[in-house]
C-alpha cells in the first residue's frame, strides 16, 4: 500500500510540474494526434510493424548503452530505478522496448496524450512483469516528471510528431500559407522553413524537459525518423506519402466529397530532421553529451513495403485527425485508405528508384551531464 501511495504522489507532482514547465518554457498548447486505438484491423497495434522492426533493431544498442554509459552513482535520486517511454502510443511495441532494461527497473512510466487508448496499451502488459507500471498522459514536449526522477528516458519513432501545425502555414496572409497541400514535401521554401522552425521549438522544449527530469549520468535513448543530410523532403518516402495523401484529399474535394477549403486548412504535424540538424539541436541545448548517433536501418530493409501496408500504417496514425477535421464517415475513410490512397502510392512509386526514396532511422544515445 505504501508503495502505491508513493507512486500516486509522484504522479500528482508530475502533473504540477507540467503546469510549471509550460510557464517557464512558454510552450503553446499542444494539438493531440492519438493513434488509432483498439486491436482491430485499422488499429495502430496491428499497423505498426515498421516501428516494431526498429525497436528490435535497436535492442543490442540499448543493452550496450546501459552497460557502458549509464552512470548514476554520482547523483542517485533514490533507491528506485525509473524509466519512461515517451510517446508510447498503443500496442505491444513499448513493452518489447522495455524488456531490454527491466532487470534494473522498479518503476516504468508510459507517456502519451490523454486521448490515446491507454486501455489497449495496458492490455499488452506482460502478465508476470518484474516492475510497476503507470500511465502518464500529457505531451512529451513538456515536463511530465519531477526534477531528477528518471534514470532512463526512451522514445521510439515519436519525435517526428510536432506539438502543433506551424501557424504560418494556416495563415492565408502568410508567404508560408500551404494552399492545396497538407505537408511540406514539394511545397514552397517558406512552408519547409515554417515546419523546420516548429521542429526546432519542439525539440528545444523536449530536451529542456528531459534535462530537468533525468538524473546526472542518466540516459536518453531515442529512435528518430530522419532523412540523410543534404536530402530534399521530396526524396523522402515518408514525406512523399503525406504529399500523396494530400493529393487524394484534393481529388476528393474536386468530386465534392470534402470541401477544398478544408484541405487548405489541414496540415499533418510531422517533420523528419537530418542527422546534422539533430546534432545541432543537442549541442544548442548543452545539457547532454551525444554518445552515439547512427543509422540503424540497413539498406536491405529500406525496400518499400506494399502500398496497402503503407496505407494502413498512415491510416493508423492520421485517421483520427482526418475524421475530426473533414467530418468523414467510416465509408469515406475506407474509400480513401483502401482504394484511392494505395492506388496513388503504387502509381507514384512505380518508376522510382531507391535514390528517390531516401530515409534513415537514427539511434541516438544522450547522456545527462
Tab-separated table of C-alpha atoms in Angstrom:
chain	number	residue	atom	x	y	z
A	1	UNK	CA	0.000	0.000	0.000
A	2	UNK	CA	2.803	2.417	0.875
A	3	UNK	CA	4.418	1.730	-2.458
A	4	UNK	CA	1.208	2.571	-4.335
A	5	UNK	CA	0.826	5.812	-2.355
A	6	UNK	CA	4.354	6.818	-3.249
A	7	UNK	CA	3.596	6.160	-6.900
A	8	UNK	CA	0.436	8.269	-6.661
A	9	UNK	CA	2.369	11.101	-5.053
A	10	UNK	CA	4.858	11.034	-7.887
A	11	UNK	CA	2.087	11.213	-10.492
A	12	UNK	CA	0.395	14.134	-8.708
A	13	UNK	CA	3.680	16.013	-8.514
A	14	UNK	CA	4.259	15.210	-12.186
A	15	UNK	CA	1.031	16.978	-13.137
A	16	UNK	CA	2.073	20.032	-11.121
A	17	UNK	CA	5.424	20.105	-12.891
A	18	UNK	CA	3.742	20.068	-16.316
A	19	UNK	CA	1.955	23.319	-15.487
A	20	UNK	CA	5.164	24.867	-14.181
A	21	UNK	CA	7.219	23.850	-17.203
A	22	UNK	CA	4.690	25.324	-19.612
A	23	UNK	CA	5.062	28.637	-17.825
A	24	UNK	CA	8.843	28.501	-17.810
A	25	UNK	CA	9.297	27.324	-21.378
A	26	UNK	CA	6.460	29.369	-22.843
A	27	UNK	CA	5.071	26.312	-24.590
A	28	UNK	CA	1.854	26.660	-26.550
A	29	UNK	CA	-0.996	24.247	-26.039
A	30	UNK	CA	-0.244	21.080	-27.958
A	31	UNK	CA	-2.525	19.544	-30.543
A	32	UNK	CA	-3.149	15.871	-29.740
A	33	UNK	CA	-2.759	13.345	-32.553
A	34	UNK	CA	-3.600	9.995	-30.945
A	35	UNK	CA	-3.036	6.814	-32.933
A	36	UNK	CA	-5.956	4.509	-33.752
A	37	UNK	CA	-6.870	2.604	-30.591
A	38	UNK	CA	-8.209	-0.882	-30.004
A	39	UNK	CA	-6.899	-4.014	-31.682
A	40	UNK	CA	-8.981	-4.062	-34.862
A	41	UNK	CA	-7.852	-4.221	-38.475
A	42	UNK	CA	-7.067	-0.499	-38.706
A	43	UNK	CA	-5.617	-0.081	-35.203
A	44	UNK	CA	-2.106	1.159	-34.538
A	45	UNK	CA	-1.465	-2.065	-32.635
A	46	UNK	CA	-1.921	-4.020	-35.874
A	47	UNK	CA	-0.336	-1.434	-38.174
A	48	UNK	CA	2.995	-0.713	-36.527
A	49	UNK	CA	5.241	-3.495	-37.801
A	50	UNK	CA	7.711	-0.967	-39.205
A	51	UNK	CA	8.012	0.596	-35.763
A	52	UNK	CA	8.432	-2.879	-34.258
A	53	UNK	CA	11.309	-3.562	-36.660
A	54	UNK	CA	13.369	-0.593	-35.447
A	55	UNK	CA	12.645	-1.459	-31.794
A	56	UNK	CA	14.044	-4.948	-32.420
A	57	UNK	CA	16.918	-3.488	-34.392
A	58	UNK	CA	17.963	-1.229	-31.522
A	59	UNK	CA	17.953	-3.946	-28.826
A	60	UNK	CA	21.682	-4.664	-28.793
A	61	UNK	CA	22.489	-0.942	-28.868
A	62	UNK	CA	20.271	-0.289	-25.852
A	63	UNK	CA	21.876	-3.182	-23.957
A	64	UNK	CA	25.323	-1.775	-24.753
A	65	UNK	CA	24.255	1.751	-23.779
A	66	UNK	CA	23.026	0.680	-20.358
A	67	UNK	CA	26.124	-1.432	-19.713
A	68	UNK	CA	28.700	1.116	-20.884
A	69	UNK	CA	27.169	4.562	-20.420
A	70	UNK	CA	24.624	4.582	-17.593
A	71	UNK	CA	26.325	6.266	-14.622
A	72	UNK	CA	24.023	7.386	-11.827
A	73	UNK	CA	26.238	6.585	-8.866
A	74	UNK	CA	27.406	10.188	-8.549
A	75	UNK	CA	23.882	11.585	-8.433
A	76	UNK	CA	21.365	8.986	-7.271
A	77	UNK	CA	17.781	10.222	-6.804
A	78	UNK	CA	16.521	7.294	-4.698
A	79	UNK	CA	16.696	3.541	-4.403
A	80	UNK	CA	14.073	3.233	-7.127
A	81	UNK	CA	15.116	2.911	-10.765
A	82	UNK	CA	12.753	4.701	-13.151
A	83	UNK	CA	12.415	4.602	-16.923
A	84	UNK	CA	9.888	6.495	-19.051
A	85	UNK	CA	8.757	5.552	-22.555
A	86	UNK	CA	7.694	8.837	-24.156
A	87	UNK	CA	5.108	8.799	-26.933
A	88	UNK	CA	4.427	5.089	-26.432
A	89	UNK	CA	1.060	5.162	-28.239
A	90	UNK	CA	-0.727	1.798	-28.026
A	91	UNK	CA	0.041	-1.845	-28.715
A	92	UNK	CA	2.870	-4.158	-27.640
A	93	UNK	CA	5.888	-2.298	-29.084
A	94	UNK	CA	6.550	-0.262	-25.962
A	95	UNK	CA	6.796	-3.355	-23.757
A	96	UNK	CA	9.173	-5.032	-26.183
A	97	UNK	CA	11.428	-1.973	-25.956
A	98	UNK	CA	11.272	-2.031	-22.163
A	99	UNK	CA	12.362	-5.682	-21.987
A	100	UNK	CA	15.941	-4.579	-22.691
A	101	UNK	CA	16.306	-2.937	-19.297
A	102	UNK	CA	13.617	-4.363	-16.998
A	103	UNK	CA	16.133	-6.333	-14.956
A	104	UNK	CA	17.119	-2.993	-13.370
A	105	UNK	CA	13.654	-1.455	-13.177
A	106	UNK	CA	11.240	-0.930	-10.308
A	107	UNK	CA	9.043	1.727	-11.951
A	108	UNK	CA	8.058	2.121	-15.593
A	109	UNK	CA	6.101	5.076	-16.904
A	110	UNK	CA	4.395	5.205	-20.279
A	111	UNK	CA	3.575	8.668	-21.609
A	112	UNK	CA	1.249	9.879	-24.337
A	113	UNK	CA	-1.698	12.188	-24.931
A	114	UNK	CA	-4.638	11.796	-22.583
A	115	UNK	CA	-6.867	10.980	-25.572
A	116	UNK	CA	-4.728	7.976	-26.517
A	117	UNK	CA	-6.045	4.463	-25.935
A	118	UNK	CA	-4.355	3.556	-22.643
A	119	UNK	CA	-6.783	0.676	-22.106
A	120	UNK	CA	-5.392	-1.178	-25.118
A	121	UNK	CA	-1.848	-0.228	-24.118
A	122	UNK	CA	-2.143	-1.868	-20.718
A	123	UNK	CA	-3.837	-4.954	-22.155
A	124	UNK	CA	-0.408	-5.759	-23.608
A	125	UNK	CA	1.378	-5.578	-20.246
A	126	UNK	CA	3.308	-8.819	-19.651
A	127	UNK	CA	1.364	-10.881	-17.067
A	128	UNK	CA	4.411	-11.509	-14.861
A	129	UNK	CA	6.370	-8.286	-15.094
A	130	UNK	CA	9.232	-7.550	-12.628
A	131	UNK	CA	8.290	-3.860	-12.406
A	132	UNK	CA	5.437	-1.492	-11.610
A	133	UNK	CA	3.821	0.420	-14.470
A	134	UNK	CA	1.955	3.720	-14.571
A	135	UNK	CA	0.367	5.778	-17.342
A	136	UNK	CA	1.231	9.495	-17.515
A	137	UNK	CA	-0.945	11.380	-20.031
A	138	UNK	CA	0.486	14.553	-21.499
A	139	UNK	CA	2.746	15.879	-24.224
A	140	UNK	CA	6.395	14.840	-24.151
A	141	UNK	CA	7.210	18.361	-25.335
A	142	UNK	CA	6.638	19.495	-21.723
A	143	UNK	CA	7.745	18.390	-18.257
A	144	UNK	CA	5.967	15.238	-17.086
A	145	UNK	CA	8.020	14.076	-14.097
A	146	UNK	CA	9.627	15.607	-11.000
A	147	UNK	CA	13.108	17.050	-11.290
A	148	UNK	CA	15.868	14.424	-11.295
A	149	UNK	CA	13.444	11.496	-11.107
A	150	UNK	CA	14.266	9.481	-14.259
A	151	UNK	CA	17.267	7.280	-14.886
A	152	UNK	CA	16.444	6.399	-18.497
A	153	UNK	CA	14.083	8.221	-20.857
A	154	UNK	CA	13.205	6.288	-24.014
A	155	UNK	CA	11.276	7.342	-27.107
A	156	UNK	CA	10.893	5.429	-30.351
A	157	UNK	CA	9.523	6.853	-33.631
A	158	UNK	CA	7.657	9.638	-31.827
A	159	UNK	CA	9.727	12.807	-32.072
A	160	UNK	CA	8.757	13.393	-35.702
A	161	UNK	CA	5.308	14.455	-34.430
A	162	UNK	CA	5.105	18.205	-33.874
A	163	UNK	CA	3.297	19.750	-30.942
A	164	UNK	CA	1.167	21.767	-33.375
A	165	UNK	CA	0.845	22.703	-37.029
A	166	UNK	CA	3.068	25.727	-37.760
A	167	UNK	CA	0.807	28.766	-37.555
A	168	UNK	CA	2.262	30.322	-40.714
A	169	UNK	CA	1.066	27.521	-42.998
A	170	UNK	CA	-2.545	28.141	-41.907
A	171	UNK	CA	-2.389	31.947	-42.278
A	172	UNK	CA	-3.862	32.960	-45.628
A	173	UNK	CA	-1.858	36.199	-45.489
A	174	UNK	CA	1.454	34.455	-44.820
A	175	UNK	CA	4.015	33.613	-47.544
A	176	UNK	CA	4.047	30.138	-45.959
A	177	UNK	CA	0.304	29.542	-46.483
A	178	UNK	CA	0.132	25.945	-47.703
A	179	UNK	CA	-2.812	26.074	-50.102
A	180	UNK	CA	-3.791	22.742	-51.677
A	181	UNK	CA	-1.230	20.722	-49.709
A	182	UNK	CA	-1.238	19.000	-46.326
A	183	UNK	CA	2.515	18.764	-45.747
A	184	UNK	CA	5.829	20.394	-46.597
A	185	UNK	CA	7.102	17.845	-49.156
A	186	UNK	CA	7.166	19.503	-52.593
A	187	UNK	CA	5.870	22.722	-51.013
A	188	UNK	CA	7.482	26.155	-51.349
A	189	UNK	CA	10.530	27.033	-49.258
A	190	UNK	CA	8.563	29.150	-46.797
A	191	UNK	CA	6.467	26.110	-45.839
A	192	UNK	CA	9.547	23.954	-45.301
A	193	UNK	CA	11.120	26.688	-43.186
A	194	UNK	CA	7.968	27.007	-41.064
A	195	UNK	CA	7.950	23.252	-40.360
A	196	UNK	CA	11.679	23.295	-39.573
A	197	UNK	CA	11.243	26.210	-37.161
A	198	UNK	CA	8.389	24.425	-35.370
A	199	UNK	CA	10.511	21.271	-35.040
A	200	UNK	CA	13.334	23.343	-33.552
A	201	UNK	CA	10.989	24.868	-30.968
A	202	UNK	CA	9.572	21.453	-30.106
A	203	UNK	CA	12.973	19.793	-29.737
A	204	UNK	CA	14.211	22.676	-27.596
A	205	UNK	CA	11.221	22.073	-25.307
A	206	UNK	CA	11.703	18.284	-25.332
A	207	UNK	CA	15.397	18.455	-24.456
A	208	UNK	CA	14.794	21.118	-21.800
A	209	UNK	CA	12.136	18.928	-20.167
A	210	UNK	CA	14.301	15.805	-20.220
A	211	UNK	CA	17.279	17.763	-18.852
A	212	UNK	CA	15.136	18.641	-15.834
A	213	UNK	CA	13.795	15.106	-15.353
A	214	UNK	CA	16.845	12.877	-15.971
A	215	UNK	CA	19.404	12.414	-13.196
A	216	UNK	CA	23.090	13.227	-13.668
A	217	UNK	CA	24.655	10.346	-15.581
A	218	UNK	CA	21.244	9.147	-16.763
A	219	UNK	CA	20.428	8.326	-20.374
A	220	UNK	CA	18.023	9.493	-23.060
A	221	UNK	CA	17.614	6.775	-25.712
A	222	UNK	CA	15.852	7.858	-28.896
A	223	UNK	CA	14.902	6.308	-32.221
A	224	UNK	CA	14.299	9.219	-34.573
A	225	UNK	CA	12.928	9.013	-38.152
A	226	UNK	CA	15.108	11.188	-40.362
A	227	UNK	CA	16.334	11.837	-43.864
A	228	UNK	CA	20.024	11.876	-44.841
A	229	UNK	CA	21.915	15.167	-44.745
A	230	UNK	CA	21.576	17.307	-47.875
A	231	UNK	CA	18.401	15.469	-48.882
A	232	UNK	CA	15.276	17.175	-50.187
A	233	UNK	CA	11.993	16.303	-48.401
A	234	UNK	CA	10.601	15.263	-51.778
A	235	UNK	CA	13.187	12.456	-51.830
A	236	UNK	CA	11.945	11.021	-48.550
A	237	UNK	CA	9.439	8.180	-48.672
A	238	UNK	CA	7.556	9.291	-45.561
A	239	UNK	CA	7.265	12.897	-46.675
A	240	UNK	CA	6.193	11.734	-50.133
A	241	UNK	CA	3.472	9.562	-48.597
A	242	UNK	CA	1.911	12.596	-46.931
A	243	UNK	CA	2.145	14.542	-50.179
A	244	UNK	CA	0.319	11.713	-51.964
A	245	UNK	CA	-2.334	11.650	-49.246
A	246	UNK	CA	-2.870	15.370	-49.806
A	247	UNK	CA	-3.317	14.710	-53.499
A	248	UNK	CA	-6.026	12.146	-52.674
A	249	UNK	CA	-7.850	14.669	-50.489
A	250	UNK	CA	-7.712	17.248	-53.293
A	251	UNK	CA	-9.213	14.661	-55.668
A	252	UNK	CA	-11.995	14.092	-53.153
A	253	UNK	CA	-12.548	17.851	-52.995
A	254	UNK	CA	-12.903	18.036	-56.774
A	255	UNK	CA	-15.670	15.433	-56.651
A	256	UNK	CA	-17.423	17.146	-53.754
A	257	UNK	CA	-16.666	14.516	-51.107
A	258	UNK	CA	-14.826	17.068	-48.964
A	259	UNK	CA	-14.515	20.850	-49.054
A	260	UNK	CA	-11.423	22.265	-50.768
A	261	UNK	CA	-11.159	24.913	-48.044
A	262	UNK	CA	-10.908	22.069	-45.538
A	263	UNK	CA	-7.926	20.668	-47.430
A	264	UNK	CA	-6.269	24.094	-47.430
A	265	UNK	CA	-6.652	24.297	-43.657
A	266	UNK	CA	-5.412	20.761	-42.943
A	267	UNK	CA	-1.710	20.029	-42.427
A	268	UNK	CA	-0.021	16.942	-40.973
A	269	UNK	CA	2.009	17.579	-37.791
A	270	UNK	CA	5.102	15.641	-38.894
A	271	UNK	CA	8.678	16.647	-39.646
A	272	UNK	CA	11.733	14.490	-40.394
A	273	UNK	CA	15.026	16.021	-39.327
A	274	UNK	CA	18.546	15.214	-40.585
A	275	UNK	CA	21.442	13.747	-38.554
A	276	UNK	CA	23.349	17.049	-38.628
A	277	UNK	CA	20.222	19.003	-37.751
A	278	UNK	CA	19.578	16.802	-34.727
A	279	UNK	CA	23.178	17.066	-33.513
A	280	UNK	CA	22.990	20.862	-33.648
A	281	UNK	CA	19.838	20.897	-31.520
A	282	UNK	CA	21.501	18.733	-28.847
A	283	UNK	CA	24.596	20.964	-28.857
A	284	UNK	CA	22.368	24.034	-28.598
A	285	UNK	CA	20.677	22.599	-25.500
A	286	UNK	CA	24.033	21.941	-23.852
A	287	UNK	CA	22.769	19.568	-21.129
A	288	UNK	CA	23.680	16.259	-22.792
A	289	UNK	CA	26.681	14.533	-24.295
A	290	UNK	CA	25.910	12.766	-27.579
A	291	UNK	CA	27.392	9.305	-27.056
A	292	UNK	CA	26.043	7.711	-30.244
A	293	UNK	CA	24.044	8.758	-33.284
A	294	UNK	CA	23.897	6.116	-36.019
A	295	UNK	CA	21.584	4.896	-38.761
A	296	UNK	CA	20.097	1.579	-37.654
A	297	UNK	CA	18.187	0.897	-40.865
A	298	UNK	CA	20.283	-1.348	-43.129
A	299	UNK	CA	19.987	-0.948	-46.873
A	300	UNK	CA	18.308	-4.318	-47.358
A	301	UNK	CA	15.498	-3.204	-45.052
A	302	UNK	CA	14.914	0.124	-46.776
A	303	UNK	CA	12.957	-1.574	-49.527
A	304	UNK	CA	9.430	-0.264	-49.939
A	305	UNK	CA	6.601	-2.305	-48.362
A	306	UNK	CA	3.428	-2.952	-50.411
A	307	UNK	CA	1.158	0.053	-50.982
A	308	UNK	CA	-1.649	-1.337	-48.821
A	309	UNK	CA	0.750	-1.830	-45.889
A	310	UNK	CA	1.969	1.752	-46.216
A	311	UNK	CA	-1.612	2.977	-46.436
A	312	UNK	CA	-2.539	1.031	-43.300
A	313	UNK	CA	0.360	2.499	-41.319
A	314	UNK	CA	-0.527	6.058	-42.329
A	315	UNK	CA	-4.208	5.425	-41.605
A	316	UNK	CA	-3.422	4.229	-38.088
A	317	UNK	CA	-1.545	7.479	-37.473
A	318	UNK	CA	-3.821	10.117	-39.019
A	319	UNK	CA	-7.325	8.645	-39.330
A	320	UNK	CA	-8.498	10.344	-36.143
A	321	UNK	CA	-7.422	13.845	-37.147
A	322	UNK	CA	-8.802	13.400	-40.686
A	323	UNK	CA	-12.185	12.294	-39.344
A	324	UNK	CA	-12.270	15.209	-36.944
A	325	UNK	CA	-11.191	17.831	-39.484
A	326	UNK	CA	-13.216	16.742	-42.506
A	327	UNK	CA	-16.178	15.104	-40.786
A	328	UNK	CA	-15.659	11.885	-42.771
A	329	UNK	CA	-17.720	8.818	-42.004
A	330	UNK	CA	-16.305	5.284	-41.941
A	331	UNK	CA	-17.264	4.555	-45.574
A	332	UNK	CA	-15.433	7.639	-46.809
A	333	UNK	CA	-12.354	6.766	-44.748
A	334	UNK	CA	-12.390	3.207	-46.143
A	335	UNK	CA	-12.708	4.601	-49.667
A	336	UNK	CA	-9.696	6.852	-49.065
A	337	UNK	CA	-7.366	4.322	-47.452
A	338	UNK	CA	-8.416	1.125	-49.226
A	339	UNK	CA	-8.833	2.457	-52.761
A	340	UNK	CA	-7.656	5.988	-53.573
A	341	UNK	CA	-4.522	6.118	-51.471
A	342	UNK	CA	-2.966	2.685	-52.227
A	343	UNK	CA	-3.554	3.212	-55.960
A	344	UNK	CA	-1.859	6.613	-55.867
A	345	UNK	CA	1.054	5.199	-53.888
A	346	UNK	CA	1.570	2.483	-56.490
A	347	UNK	CA	1.377	4.975	-59.351
A	348	UNK	CA	3.726	7.459	-57.677
A	349	UNK	CA	6.395	4.901	-56.805
A	350	UNK	CA	6.075	2.792	-59.964
A	351	UNK	CA	9.069	4.348	-61.686
A	352	UNK	CA	11.039	5.394	-58.618
A	353	UNK	CA	14.462	4.170	-57.585
A	354	UNK	CA	15.904	3.787	-54.108
A	355	UNK	CA	17.712	7.096	-54.655
A	356	UNK	CA	14.287	8.740	-54.806
A	357	UNK	CA	13.164	7.171	-51.532
A	358	UNK	CA	15.865	8.180	-49.114
A	359	UNK	CA	15.197	7.520	-45.458
A	360	UNK	CA	17.039	6.663	-42.309
A	361	UNK	CA	16.300	5.814	-38.698
A	362	UNK	CA	18.621	7.333	-36.128
A	363	UNK	CA	19.591	5.588	-32.912
A	364	UNK	CA	20.510	8.461	-30.595
A	365	UNK	CA	22.114	7.992	-27.177
A	366	UNK	CA	22.368	11.076	-24.958
A	367	UNK	CA	23.920	11.182	-21.501
A	368	UNK	CA	22.921	13.820	-18.946
A	369	UNK	CA	25.913	15.933	-17.975
